[in-house]
Structures are given as C-alpha cells and as structure tokens.
CSV table of N, CA and C and ligand atoms in Angstrom, one decimal:
chain,number,residue,atom,x,y,z
A,1,UNK,N,-15.5,3.1,-0.6
A,1,UNK,CA,-14.3,3.3,-1.0
A,1,UNK,C,-13.9,1.9,-1.7
A,2,UNK,N,-13.5,1.0,-0.8
A,2,UNK,CA,-12.9,-0.2,-1.1
A,2,UNK,C,-13.8,-0.9,-2.4
A,3,UNK,N,-15.1,-0.8,-2.3
A,3,UNK,CA,-15.7,-1.5,-3.4
A,3,UNK,C,-15.4,-0.9,-4.8
A,4,UNK,N,-15.0,0.3,-4.8
A,4,UNK,CA,-14.8,1.1,-5.7
A,4,UNK,C,-13.4,0.6,-6.5
A,5,UNK,N,-12.3,0.5,-5.5
A,5,UNK,CA,-11.1,0.2,-5.8
A,5,UNK,C,-11.2,-1.2,-6.2
A,6,UNK,N,-11.9,-2.0,-5.8
A,6,UNK,CA,-11.9,-3.4,-6.1
A,6,UNK,C,-12.4,-3.7,-7.6
A,7,UNK,N,-13.5,-2.7,-8.0
A,7,UNK,CA,-14.0,-2.6,-9.3
A,7,UNK,C,-13.2,-2.2,-10.2
A,8,UNK,N,-12.2,-1.2,-9.9
A,8,UNK,CA,-11.2,-0.8,-10.7
A,8,UNK,C,-10.1,-1.7,-10.9
A,9,UNK,N,-9.9,-2.4,-9.9
A,9,UNK,CA,-8.8,-3.6,-10.1
A,9,UNK,C,-9.1,-4.7,-10.9
A,10,UNK,N,-10.3,-5.0,-10.9
A,10,UNK,CA,-10.8,-6.1,-11.7
A,10,UNK,C,-10.8,-5.6,-13.2
A,11,UNK,N,-11.2,-4.6,-13.4
A,11,UNK,CA,-10.9,-3.9,-14.7
A,11,UNK,C,-9.4,-3.9,-15.2
A,12,UNK,N,-8.6,-3.6,-14.4
A,12,UNK,CA,-7.1,-3.7,-14.5
A,12,UNK,C,-6.7,-5.2,-14.9
A,13,UNK,N,-7.4,-6.1,-14.2
A,13,UNK,CA,-6.8,-7.5,-14.2
A,13,UNK,C,-7.5,-8.0,-15.7
A,14,UNK,N,-8.6,-7.6,-16.2
A,14,UNK,CA,-9.1,-7.6,-17.4
A,14,UNK,C,-8.2,-7.3,-18.4
A,15,UNK,N,-7.4,-6.2,-18.1
A,15,UNK,CA,-6.7,-5.3,-19.4
A,15,UNK,C,-5.3,-5.8,-19.3
A,16,UNK,N,-4.9,-6.4,-18.3
A,16,UNK,CA,-3.4,-6.6,-18.2
A,16,UNK,C,-3.2,-8.2,-18.3
A,17,UNK,N,-2.4,-8.7,-19.4
A,17,UNK,CA,-2.2,-10.0,-19.3
A,17,UNK,C,-1.6,-10.6,-18.1
A,18,UNK,N,-1.7,-11.8,-17.8
A,18,UNK,CA,-1.3,-12.4,-16.5
A,18,UNK,C,0.2,-12.6,-16.7
A,19,UNK,N,0.5,-12.9,-17.8
A,19,UNK,CA,2.2,-13.0,-18.0
A,19,UNK,C,2.8,-11.7,-17.6
A,20,UNK,N,2.3,-10.6,-17.6
A,20,UNK,CA,2.9,-9.3,-17.3
A,20,UNK,C,2.6,-9.3,-15.7
A,21,UNK,N,1.4,-9.5,-15.1
A,21,UNK,CA,1.3,-9.3,-13.8
A,21,UNK,C,2.1,-10.4,-13.1
A,22,UNK,N,2.3,-11.5,-13.5
A,22,UNK,CA,3.2,-12.5,-12.8
A,22,UNK,C,4.6,-12.2,-12.8
A,23,UNK,N,5.1,-11.2,-13.7
A,23,UNK,CA,6.7,-11.0,-13.4
A,23,UNK,C,6.8,-10.2,-12.3
A,24,UNK,N,5.7,-9.4,-11.6
A,24,UNK,CA,5.8,-8.8,-10.4
A,24,UNK,C,5.1,-9.5,-9.3
A,25,UNK,N,4.8,-10.9,-9.4
A,25,UNK,CA,4.0,-11.4,-8.2
A,25,UNK,C,2.8,-10.8,-8.0
A,26,UNK,N,1.9,-10.3,-9.0
A,26,UNK,CA,0.9,-9.1,-8.8
A,26,UNK,C,-0.4,-9.9,-8.7
A,27,UNK,N,-0.6,-10.5,-7.6
A,27,UNK,CA,-2.0,-11.2,-7.2
A,27,UNK,C,-2.5,-10.0,-6.2
A,28,UNK,N,-3.8,-9.8,-6.2
A,28,UNK,CA,-4.6,-9.0,-5.5
A,28,UNK,C,-5.3,-9.3,-4.3
A,29,UNK,N,-5.5,-8.8,-3.3
A,29,UNK,CA,-6.3,-9.4,-2.1
A,29,UNK,C,-7.8,-9.1,-2.3
A,30,UNK,N,-8.6,-10.1,-1.8
A,30,UNK,CA,-9.9,-9.8,-2.1
A,30,UNK,C,-10.5,-8.9,-1.0
A,31,UNK,N,-11.6,-8.4,-1.4
A,31,UNK,CA,-12.3,-7.2,-0.4
A,31,UNK,C,-12.6,-7.7,1.0
A,32,UNK,N,-12.9,-9.1,1.3
A,32,UNK,CA,-13.2,-9.6,2.4
A,32,UNK,C,-12.0,-9.7,3.2
A,33,UNK,N,-10.9,-10.4,2.4
A,33,UNK,CA,-9.7,-10.5,3.4
A,33,UNK,C,-9.0,-9.2,3.7
A,34,UNK,N,-9.1,-8.4,2.7
A,34,UNK,CA,-8.5,-6.9,3.0
A,34,UNK,C,-9.2,-6.3,4.4
A,35,UNK,N,-10.6,-6.4,4.3
A,35,UNK,CA,-11.4,-6.1,5.5
A,35,UNK,C,-10.8,-6.7,6.7
A,36,UNK,N,-10.9,-8.1,6.7
A,36,UNK,CA,-10.5,-9.0,7.8
A,36,UNK,C,-9.0,-8.6,8.3
A,37,UNK,N,-8.1,-8.3,7.3
A,37,UNK,CA,-6.9,-8.0,7.7
A,37,UNK,C,-6.9,-6.6,8.5
A,38,UNK,N,-7.5,-5.6,7.8
A,38,UNK,CA,-7.6,-4.3,8.6
A,38,UNK,C,-7.9,-4.3,10.0
A,39,UNK,N,-8.8,-5.2,10.1
A,39,UNK,CA,-9.7,-5.4,11.4
A,39,UNK,C,-9.1,-6.1,12.4
A,40,UNK,N,-7.8,-6.7,12.2
A,40,UNK,CA,-6.8,-7.1,13.0
A,40,UNK,C,-6.0,-6.2,13.9
A,41,UNK,N,-6.0,-5.0,13.4
A,41,UNK,CA,-5.0,-3.9,14.1
A,41,UNK,C,-5.8,-3.4,15.3
A,42,UNK,N,-4.9,-3.3,16.2
A,42,UNK,CA,-5.4,-2.6,17.4
A,42,UNK,C,-4.9,-1.2,17.2
A,43,UNK,N,-5.7,-0.2,17.2
A,43,UNK,CA,-5.4,1.3,17.2
A,43,UNK,C,-5.5,1.9,18.4
A,44,UNK,N,-4.4,2.3,19.0
A,44,UNK,CA,-4.4,2.9,20.7
A,44,UNK,C,-5.6,4.2,20.3
A,45,UNK,N,-6.3,4.1,21.5
A,45,UNK,CA,-7.3,5.4,21.4
A,45,UNK,C,-6.5,6.8,21.7
A,46,UNK,N,-7.2,7.8,21.3
A,46,UNK,CA,-6.6,9.0,21.4
A,46,UNK,C,-5.5,9.2,20.5
A,47,UNK,N,-5.0,8.3,19.6
A,47,UNK,CA,-4.1,8.7,18.6
A,47,UNK,C,-4.6,9.8,17.7
A,48,UNK,N,-3.9,10.8,17.5
A,48,UNK,CA,-4.3,11.8,16.5
A,48,UNK,C,-3.8,11.6,14.9
A,49,UNK,N,-2.5,11.1,15.2
A,49,UNK,CA,-1.9,10.8,13.8
A,49,UNK,C,-1.3,9.4,13.6
A,50,UNK,N,-1.3,8.8,12.4
A,50,UNK,CA,-1.1,7.5,12.2
A,50,UNK,C,-0.1,7.3,10.8
A,51,UNK,N,0.9,6.7,11.1
A,51,UNK,CA,1.6,6.5,9.8
A,51,UNK,C,1.6,5.0,9.2
A,52,UNK,N,1.5,4.7,8.1
A,52,UNK,CA,1.3,3.5,7.5
A,52,UNK,C,2.4,3.3,6.5
A,53,UNK,N,2.9,1.8,6.3
A,53,UNK,CA,3.6,1.5,5.4
A,53,UNK,C,2.8,0.3,4.5
A,54,UNK,N,2.7,0.4,3.3
A,54,UNK,CA,2.2,-0.6,2.5
A,54,UNK,C,3.3,-1.0,1.3
A,55,UNK,N,3.9,-1.9,1.5
A,55,UNK,CA,5.1,-2.4,0.8
A,55,UNK,C,4.7,-3.3,-0.3
A,56,UNK,N,4.4,-2.9,-1.7
A,56,UNK,CA,3.9,-3.8,-2.8
A,56,UNK,C,2.3,-3.4,-2.8
A,57,UNK,N,2.2,-2.1,-2.9
A,57,UNK,CA,0.7,-1.6,-2.9
A,57,UNK,C,-0.3,-2.2,-3.7
A,58,UNK,N,0.4,-2.5,-5.0
A,58,UNK,CA,-0.7,-2.8,-6.1
A,58,UNK,C,-1.7,-1.6,-6.4
A,59,UNK,N,-2.7,-2.0,-6.4
A,59,UNK,CA,-3.9,-0.9,-6.7
A,59,UNK,C,-4.3,-0.3,-5.3
A,60,UNK,N,-3.7,-0.6,-4.1
A,60,UNK,CA,-4.0,0.1,-3.1
A,60,UNK,C,-5.2,-0.5,-2.3
A,61,UNK,N,-5.5,-1.9,-2.4
A,61,UNK,CA,-6.5,-2.4,-1.8
A,61,UNK,C,-6.4,-2.5,-0.2
A,62,UNK,N,-5.2,-2.9,0.1
A,62,UNK,CA,-5.0,-2.9,1.6
A,62,UNK,C,-4.9,-1.5,2.3
A,63,UNK,N,-4.3,-0.7,1.7
A,63,UNK,CA,-4.2,0.6,2.2
A,63,UNK,C,-5.8,1.2,2.3
A,64,UNK,N,-6.6,1.1,1.3
A,64,UNK,CA,-7.8,1.6,1.2
A,64,UNK,C,-8.7,0.9,2.6
A,65,UNK,N,-8.5,-0.5,2.7
A,65,UNK,CA,-9.2,-1.2,3.7
A,65,UNK,C,-8.7,-0.6,5.0
A,66,UNK,N,-7.4,-0.3,5.4
A,66,UNK,CA,-6.9,0.3,6.4
A,66,UNK,C,-7.6,1.5,6.6
A,67,UNK,N,-7.5,2.5,5.6
A,67,UNK,CA,-8.1,3.8,5.9
A,67,UNK,C,-9.6,3.7,6.3
A,68,UNK,N,-10.2,2.8,5.6
A,68,UNK,CA,-11.6,2.4,6.0
A,68,UNK,C,-11.7,2.3,7.4
A,69,UNK,N,-11.0,1.6,8.0
A,69,UNK,CA,-11.0,1.1,9.3
A,69,UNK,C,-10.8,2.5,10.3
A,70,UNK,N,-9.6,3.3,9.9
A,70,UNK,CA,-9.1,4.5,10.4
A,70,UNK,C,-10.5,5.6,10.4
A,71,UNK,N,-11.0,5.4,9.4
A,71,UNK,CA,-12.2,6.4,9.2
A,71,UNK,C,-13.3,6.4,10.4
A,72,UNK,N,-13.3,5.0,11.2
A,72,UNK,CA,-14.1,5.0,12.3
A,72,UNK,C,-13.7,5.5,13.6
A,73,UNK,N,-12.5,5.8,13.6
A,73,UNK,CA,-11.9,6.4,14.8
A,73,UNK,C,-11.7,7.9,14.8
A,74,UNK,N,-12.5,8.5,15.7
A,74,UNK,CA,-12.6,9.9,15.9
A,74,UNK,C,-11.3,10.6,16.1
A,75,UNK,N,-10.5,10.2,16.9
A,75,UNK,CA,-9.3,10.9,17.4
A,75,UNK,C,-8.3,11.0,16.3
A,76,UNK,N,-8.3,10.1,15.3
A,76,UNK,CA,-7.4,10.3,14.2
A,76,UNK,C,-7.6,11.3,13.3
A,77,UNK,N,-6.8,12.2,13.0
A,77,UNK,CA,-7.1,13.3,12.1
A,77,UNK,C,-6.2,13.4,10.9
A,78,UNK,N,-5.0,12.8,11.1
A,78,UNK,CA,-4.0,12.7,10.1
A,78,UNK,C,-3.5,11.3,9.8
A,79,UNK,N,-3.4,10.9,8.6
A,79,UNK,CA,-2.9,9.6,8.1
A,79,UNK,C,-1.8,9.7,7.1
A,80,UNK,N,-0.8,9.4,7.4
A,80,UNK,CA,0.5,9.4,6.6
A,80,UNK,C,0.7,8.0,5.9
A,81,UNK,N,0.5,7.9,4.8
A,81,UNK,CA,0.6,6.7,3.9
A,81,UNK,C,1.6,6.6,3.1
A,82,UNK,N,2.7,5.6,3.3
A,82,UNK,CA,3.8,5.6,2.3
A,82,UNK,C,3.8,3.9,1.6
A,83,UNK,N,3.7,4.3,0.3
A,83,UNK,CA,3.3,3.1,-0.6
A,83,UNK,C,4.6,3.0,-1.4
A,84,UNK,N,5.1,1.5,-1.4
A,84,UNK,CA,6.0,1.1,-2.5
A,84,UNK,C,5.2,0.3,-3.5
A,85,UNK,N,5.6,0.6,-4.8
A,85,UNK,CA,5.2,-0.1,-5.9
A,85,UNK,C,6.2,0.1,-7.1
A,86,UNK,N,6.7,-1.1,-7.6
A,86,UNK,CA,7.7,-0.9,-8.7
A,86,UNK,C,7.1,-1.3,-10.1
A,87,UNK,N,5.9,-1.6,-10.3
A,87,UNK,CA,5.4,-2.0,-11.5
A,87,UNK,C,4.9,-0.7,-12.3
A,88,UNK,N,5.6,-0.1,-13.1
A,88,UNK,CA,5.0,1.0,-13.9
A,88,UNK,C,3.8,0.8,-14.5
A,89,UNK,N,3.2,-0.3,-14.8
A,89,UNK,CA,1.9,-0.5,-15.4
A,89,UNK,C,0.8,-0.2,-14.7
A,90,UNK,N,1.0,-0.2,-13.2
A,90,UNK,CA,0.0,0.1,-12.4
A,90,UNK,C,0.1,1.5,-11.4
A,91,UNK,N,0.9,2.3,-11.9
A,91,UNK,CA,1.2,3.5,-11.2
A,91,UNK,C,0.0,4.4,-11.2
A,92,UNK,N,-0.5,4.6,-12.6
A,92,UNK,CA,-1.6,5.6,-12.6
A,92,UNK,C,-2.7,5.1,-11.9
A,93,UNK,N,-3.1,4.0,-12.1
A,93,UNK,CA,-4.3,3.4,-11.2
A,93,UNK,C,-4.1,3.5,-10.0
A,94,UNK,N,-3.1,3.3,-9.5
A,94,UNK,CA,-2.6,3.3,-7.8
A,94,UNK,C,-2.9,4.7,-7.3
A,95,UNK,N,-2.3,5.7,-8.4
A,95,UNK,CA,-2.5,7.1,-7.9
A,95,UNK,C,-4.1,7.5,-7.9
A,96,UNK,N,-4.6,7.2,-8.9
A,96,UNK,CA,-6.1,7.7,-9.0
A,96,UNK,C,-6.8,6.8,-7.9
A,97,UNK,N,-6.6,5.8,-7.5
A,97,UNK,CA,-7.1,5.0,-6.6
A,97,UNK,C,-7.2,5.8,-5.1
A,98,UNK,N,-5.8,6.1,-4.8
A,98,UNK,CA,-5.5,6.8,-3.7
A,98,UNK,C,-6.1,8.1,-3.4
A,99,UNK,N,-6.1,8.8,-4.5
A,99,UNK,CA,-6.9,9.8,-4.8
A,99,UNK,C,-8.1,10.0,-4.4
A,100,UNK,N,-8.9,8.9,-4.7
A,100,UNK,CA,-10.3,8.7,-4.4
A,100,UNK,C,-10.4,8.4,-2.8
A,101,UNK,N,-9.6,7.8,-2.3
A,101,UNK,CA,-9.6,7.7,-0.9
A,101,UNK,C,-9.4,8.9,0.0
A,102,UNK,N,-8.4,9.7,-0.6
A,102,UNK,CA,-8.3,11.1,-0.2
A,102,UNK,C,-9.6,11.9,-0.3
A,103,UNK,N,-10.2,11.8,-1.3
A,103,UNK,CA,-11.3,12.7,-1.6
A,103,UNK,C,-12.5,12.3,-0.8
A,104,UNK,N,-12.6,11.0,-0.6
A,104,UNK,CA,-13.9,10.4,0.1
A,104,UNK,C,-13.6,10.4,1.6
A,105,UNK,N,-12.5,10.7,2.2
A,105,UNK,CA,-12.0,10.6,3.6
A,105,UNK,C,-12.4,11.7,4.2
A,106,UNK,N,-12.7,11.5,5.5
A,106,UNK,CA,-13.0,12.9,6.5
A,106,UNK,C,-11.5,13.3,7.0
A,107,UNK,N,-10.5,12.5,6.9
A,107,UNK,CA,-9.2,12.7,7.5
A,107,UNK,C,-8.3,13.4,6.3
A,108,UNK,N,-7.4,13.9,7.3
A,108,UNK,CA,-6.2,14.4,6.4
A,108,UNK,C,-5.3,13.5,5.9
A,109,UNK,N,-5.2,13.0,4.7
A,109,UNK,CA,-4.5,12.0,4.3
A,109,UNK,C,-3.4,12.4,3.3
A,110,UNK,N,-2.2,12.1,3.8
A,110,UNK,CA,-0.9,12.4,3.1
A,110,UNK,C,-0.2,11.2,2.5
A,111,UNK,N,0.0,11.1,1.1
A,111,UNK,CA,0.4,10.0,0.5
A,111,UNK,C,1.5,10.2,-0.2
A,112,UNK,N,2.4,9.2,0.2
A,112,UNK,CA,3.9,9.2,-0.8
A,112,UNK,C,3.9,7.8,-1.3
A,113,UNK,N,3.9,8.1,-2.7
A,113,UNK,CA,4.0,6.6,-3.6
A,113,UNK,C,5.6,6.8,-3.9
A,114,UNK,N,6.2,5.6,-3.4
A,114,UNK,CA,7.5,5.5,-3.9
A,114,UNK,C,7.6,4.4,-5.0
A,115,UNK,N,8.1,4.9,-6.2
A,115,UNK,CA,8.2,4.0,-7.5
A,115,UNK,C,9.5,3.1,-7.5
A,116,UNK,N,9.8,2.6,-6.3
A,116,UNK,CA,11.2,1.8,-6.2
A,116,UNK,C,10.8,0.5,-5.9
A,117,UNK,N,11.8,-0.2,-5.8
A,117,UNK,CA,12.1,-1.7,-5.6
A,117,UNK,C,12.2,-1.7,-3.8
A,118,UNK,N,11.1,-2.1,-3.2
A,118,UNK,CA,11.0,-1.9,-1.9
A,118,UNK,C,12.2,-2.8,-1.1
A,119,UNK,N,12.6,-3.9,-1.8
A,119,UNK,CA,13.4,-5.0,-1.2
A,119,UNK,C,15.0,-4.3,-1.4
A,120,UNK,N,15.3,-4.1,-2.7
A,120,UNK,CA,16.5,-3.6,-2.8
A,120,UNK,C,16.9,-2.1,-2.5
A,121,UNK,N,16.0,-1.3,-2.4
A,121,UNK,CA,16.1,0.1,-2.0
A,121,UNK,C,16.4,0.1,-0.6
A,122,UNK,N,16.3,-1.1,0.3
A,122,UNK,CA,16.4,-1.0,1.8
A,122,UNK,C,17.6,-1.7,2.4
A,123,UNK,N,18.5,-2.4,1.3
A,123,UNK,CA,19.2,-3.5,2.1
A,123,UNK,C,20.3,-2.6,2.9
A,124,UNK,N,20.9,-1.5,2.2
A,124,UNK,CA,21.9,-0.8,3.3
A,124,UNK,C,21.4,-0.3,4.6
A,125,UNK,N,20.2,0.2,4.7
A,125,UNK,CA,19.6,0.5,5.8
A,125,UNK,C,19.3,-0.8,6.7
A,126,UNK,N,18.6,-2.0,6.3
A,126,UNK,CA,18.5,-3.0,7.1
A,126,UNK,C,19.8,-3.5,7.6
A,127,UNK,N,20.9,-3.5,7.2
A,127,UNK,CA,22.1,-4.2,7.4
A,127,UNK,C,23.0,-3.2,7.9
A,128,UNK,N,22.4,-1.9,8.4
A,128,UNK,CA,23.2,-0.8,8.8
A,128,UNK,C,24.6,-0.6,8.4
A,129,UNK,N,24.4,-0.6,7.0
A,129,UNK,CA,25.9,-0.7,6.2
A,129,UNK,C,26.3,0.8,5.8
A,130,UNK,N,27.4,1.0,5.5
A,130,UNK,CA,28.0,2.4,5.0
A,130,UNK,C,26.9,2.7,4.0
A,131,UNK,N,26.5,4.2,3.9
A,131,UNK,CA,25.9,4.5,2.8
A,131,UNK,C,24.4,4.5,3.1
A,132,UNK,N,24.1,3.5,4.2
A,132,UNK,CA,22.6,3.3,4.5
A,132,UNK,C,22.2,4.6,5.4
A,133,UNK,N,20.8,4.8,5.6
A,133,UNK,CA,20.5,5.8,6.5
A,133,UNK,C,20.3,5.3,7.7
A,134,UNK,N,21.1,6.0,8.7
A,134,UNK,CA,21.2,5.6,10.1
A,134,UNK,C,19.8,5.9,10.8
A,135,UNK,N,18.9,6.8,10.4
A,135,UNK,CA,17.7,6.8,11.0
A,135,UNK,C,16.6,6.5,9.9
A,136,UNK,N,16.4,5.2,9.5
A,136,UNK,CA,15.5,4.9,8.6
A,136,UNK,C,14.0,5.2,9.1
A,137,UNK,N,13.1,5.6,8.1
A,137,UNK,CA,11.6,5.8,8.3
A,137,UNK,C,11.2,4.5,9.1
A,138,UNK,N,10.3,4.9,10.0
A,138,UNK,CA,9.5,4.0,10.8
A,138,UNK,C,8.2,4.4,10.8
A,139,UNK,N,7.5,3.3,11.1
A,139,UNK,CA,5.9,3.5,10.9
A,139,UNK,C,5.0,2.8,11.9
A,140,UNK,N,4.0,3.3,12.3
A,140,UNK,CA,3.1,2.9,13.3
A,140,UNK,C,2.5,1.5,13.0
A,141,UNK,N,2.1,1.4,11.4
A,141,UNK,CA,1.4,0.1,11.2
A,141,UNK,C,2.0,-0.1,9.7
A,142,UNK,N,2.4,-1.6,9.6
A,142,UNK,CA,2.6,-2.0,8.2
A,142,UNK,C,1.5,-2.9,8.0
A,143,UNK,N,1.0,-2.6,6.6
A,143,UNK,CA,0.0,-3.6,6.0
A,143,UNK,C,0.5,-4.1,4.8
A,144,UNK,N,0.5,-5.4,4.4
A,144,UNK,CA,1.0,-5.9,3.1
A,144,UNK,C,0.6,-7.3,2.6
A,145,UNK,N,0.5,-7.4,1.3
A,145,UNK,CA,0.5,-8.7,0.8
A,145,UNK,C,1.7,-8.7,-0.2
A,146,UNK,N,2.8,-8.8,0.5
A,146,UNK,CA,4.1,-8.4,0.0
A,146,UNK,C,4.6,-9.0,-1.4
A,147,UNK,N,5.4,-8.1,-2.1
A,147,UNK,CA,6.2,-8.7,-3.1
A,147,UNK,C,6.6,-10.0,-2.8
A,148,UNK,N,6.4,-10.9,-3.8
A,148,UNK,CA,7.0,-12.3,-3.8
A,148,UNK,C,8.2,-12.4,-4.5
A,149,UNK,N,8.5,-11.5,-5.3
A,149,UNK,CA,9.6,-11.8,-6.1
A,149,UNK,C,10.7,-11.3,-5.3
A,150,UNK,N,12.2,-11.9,-5.8
A,150,UNK,CA,13.3,-11.6,-5.1
A,150,UNK,C,13.9,-10.2,-5.2
A,151,UNK,N,13.1,-9.2,-6.0
A,151,UNK,CA,13.2,-7.9,-6.0
A,151,UNK,C,14.3,-7.6,-7.1
A,152,UNK,N,14.6,-8.4,-7.9
A,152,UNK,CA,15.5,-8.0,-9.0
A,152,UNK,C,14.7,-7.6,-10.2
A,153,UNK,N,14.5,-6.1,-10.6
A,153,UNK,CA,13.9,-5.7,-11.5
A,153,UNK,C,14.4,-6.3,-12.9
A,154,UNK,N,13.7,-6.8,-14.0
A,154,UNK,CA,14.3,-7.0,-15.3
A,154,UNK,C,13.6,-6.3,-16.2
B,201,LIG,C1,1.1,-9.7,-4.3
B,201,LIG,S1,0.7,-8.3,-5.0
B,201,LIG,C2,-0.3,-7.5,-3.7
B,201,LIG,C3,-0.9,-6.1,-4.2
B,201,LIG,C4,-1.7,-5.5,-3.0
B,201,LIG,N1,-0.9,-5.2,-1.9
B,201,LIG,C5,-2.9,-6.3,-2.5
B,201,LIG,O1,-2.8,-6.9,-1.6
B,201,LIG,O2,-3.9,-6.4,-3.4
B,201,LIG,C6,2.3,-7.5,-4.9
B,201,LIG,C7,2.3,-6.2,-5.5
B,201,LIG,O3,3.9,-5.8,-5.0
B,201,LIG,C8,4.4,-5.1,-6.2
B,201,LIG,N2,6.0,-5.5,-6.1
B,201,LIG,C9,6.4,-6.7,-6.3
B,201,LIG,N3,7.9,-6.9,-6.1
B,201,LIG,C10,8.0,-5.5,-5.5
B,201,LIG,C11,9.2,-5.0,-4.8
B,201,LIG,N4,10.4,-5.7,-4.8
B,201,LIG,N5,9.2,-3.7,-4.5
B,201,LIG,C12,7.9,-3.0,-4.7
B,201,LIG,N6,6.8,-3.5,-5.0
B,201,LIG,C13,6.7,-4.7,-5.6
B,201,LIG,C14,3.7,-6.0,-7.4
B,201,LIG,O4,3.9,-5.0,-8.5
B,201,LIG,C15,2.4,-5.9,-7.0
B,201,LIG,O5,1.8,-4.9,-7.4
C-alpha cells in the first residue's frame, strides 16, 4: 500500500510547483521514516477498534504506514481514521489514496476527511471557551508530520 502512495505522492510533487506546496508547509515524510514512526506505537493486544487522528494528512503517507502496521494485528477489526487537510490541491489525491488503503486492507476502515484548518478550527475547544465543544473528539492514536504554518489560510 505505502509504496503505491509514495509513488503517487512523487507524481504530485512533480506536478505541483514548490511555491504552492510551501504555502501549506507541504513536505512529505519518506517511506522509511513513515514506517519507522508507525513502528514506535504500542498497540494493546485484544483491541478490536482503533481510532486515529492524522492532522495535516497530505497525501496520506503516515495514515497508510499506520494502517499497514495495524494490518498485522489480528484482534483489530475496525479502524476509524480522521484526517485534517486544508489544501484543496491535494484533496482528490488524498481521497484516492485512502480509498486504495481501504480496498487493500483486510480491516473495516472508516475514513473522515475534514477539509478544515486543524489549528483554527480547534481553538474554542482547546481553550474550553464558550461555543466550543465540551466533549471534543478523542483518539486512541495521533500520528502526524504536522502543519508548520500558523494556520491562517490566505
Ligand atoms: C508537513 S506536510 C506533511 C504531510 C503528511 N503528513 C506527511 O507526513 O507526508 C503537512 C500537511 O498539512 C497540511 N496543512 C498545513 N497546515 C494545515 C492546517 N492548519 N490544517 C490542516 N492541514 C494543514 C499541508 O497542506 C500538508 O499537506
């Protein structure tokens, strides 16, 4: 799975000017680093369902590496993946890549792509302010090579 997503990411890099990608701090994790990062997580045995947050998903490299790791764990049946990505140039590729993961996986993978700014969409919740969600979504695992921008869309 990951090999395929890396290949598609390389094509995207070739087709999208660096100036555009830089606006979003868009630099992608290498295959080896993604696998190394996914390998660092301890997944409790006998866990049937796992929720993951990937904030600043890009083309889905880290999500895919994490899913590949979960593939090896028999107890896991369901994976709920939440992805934040606010660059519209990459949404179609991200959707297509995650669909590949879904199709190739033995697990039931539920994917939610949130096309919003992760940082600015969270501040009411984080600061427990009026208007914020008193019960914000929580995740079992968070993986990320996160947004480097201050989050102000322009
Ligand atoms: C450093 S790249 C890493 C991409 C991917 N996680 C990886 O490791 O290959 C960060 C990604 O987050 C997106 N991004 C940047 N700022 C963001 C924000 N405030 N909210 C959501 N996504 C953001 C960028 O468009 C980019 O795709």
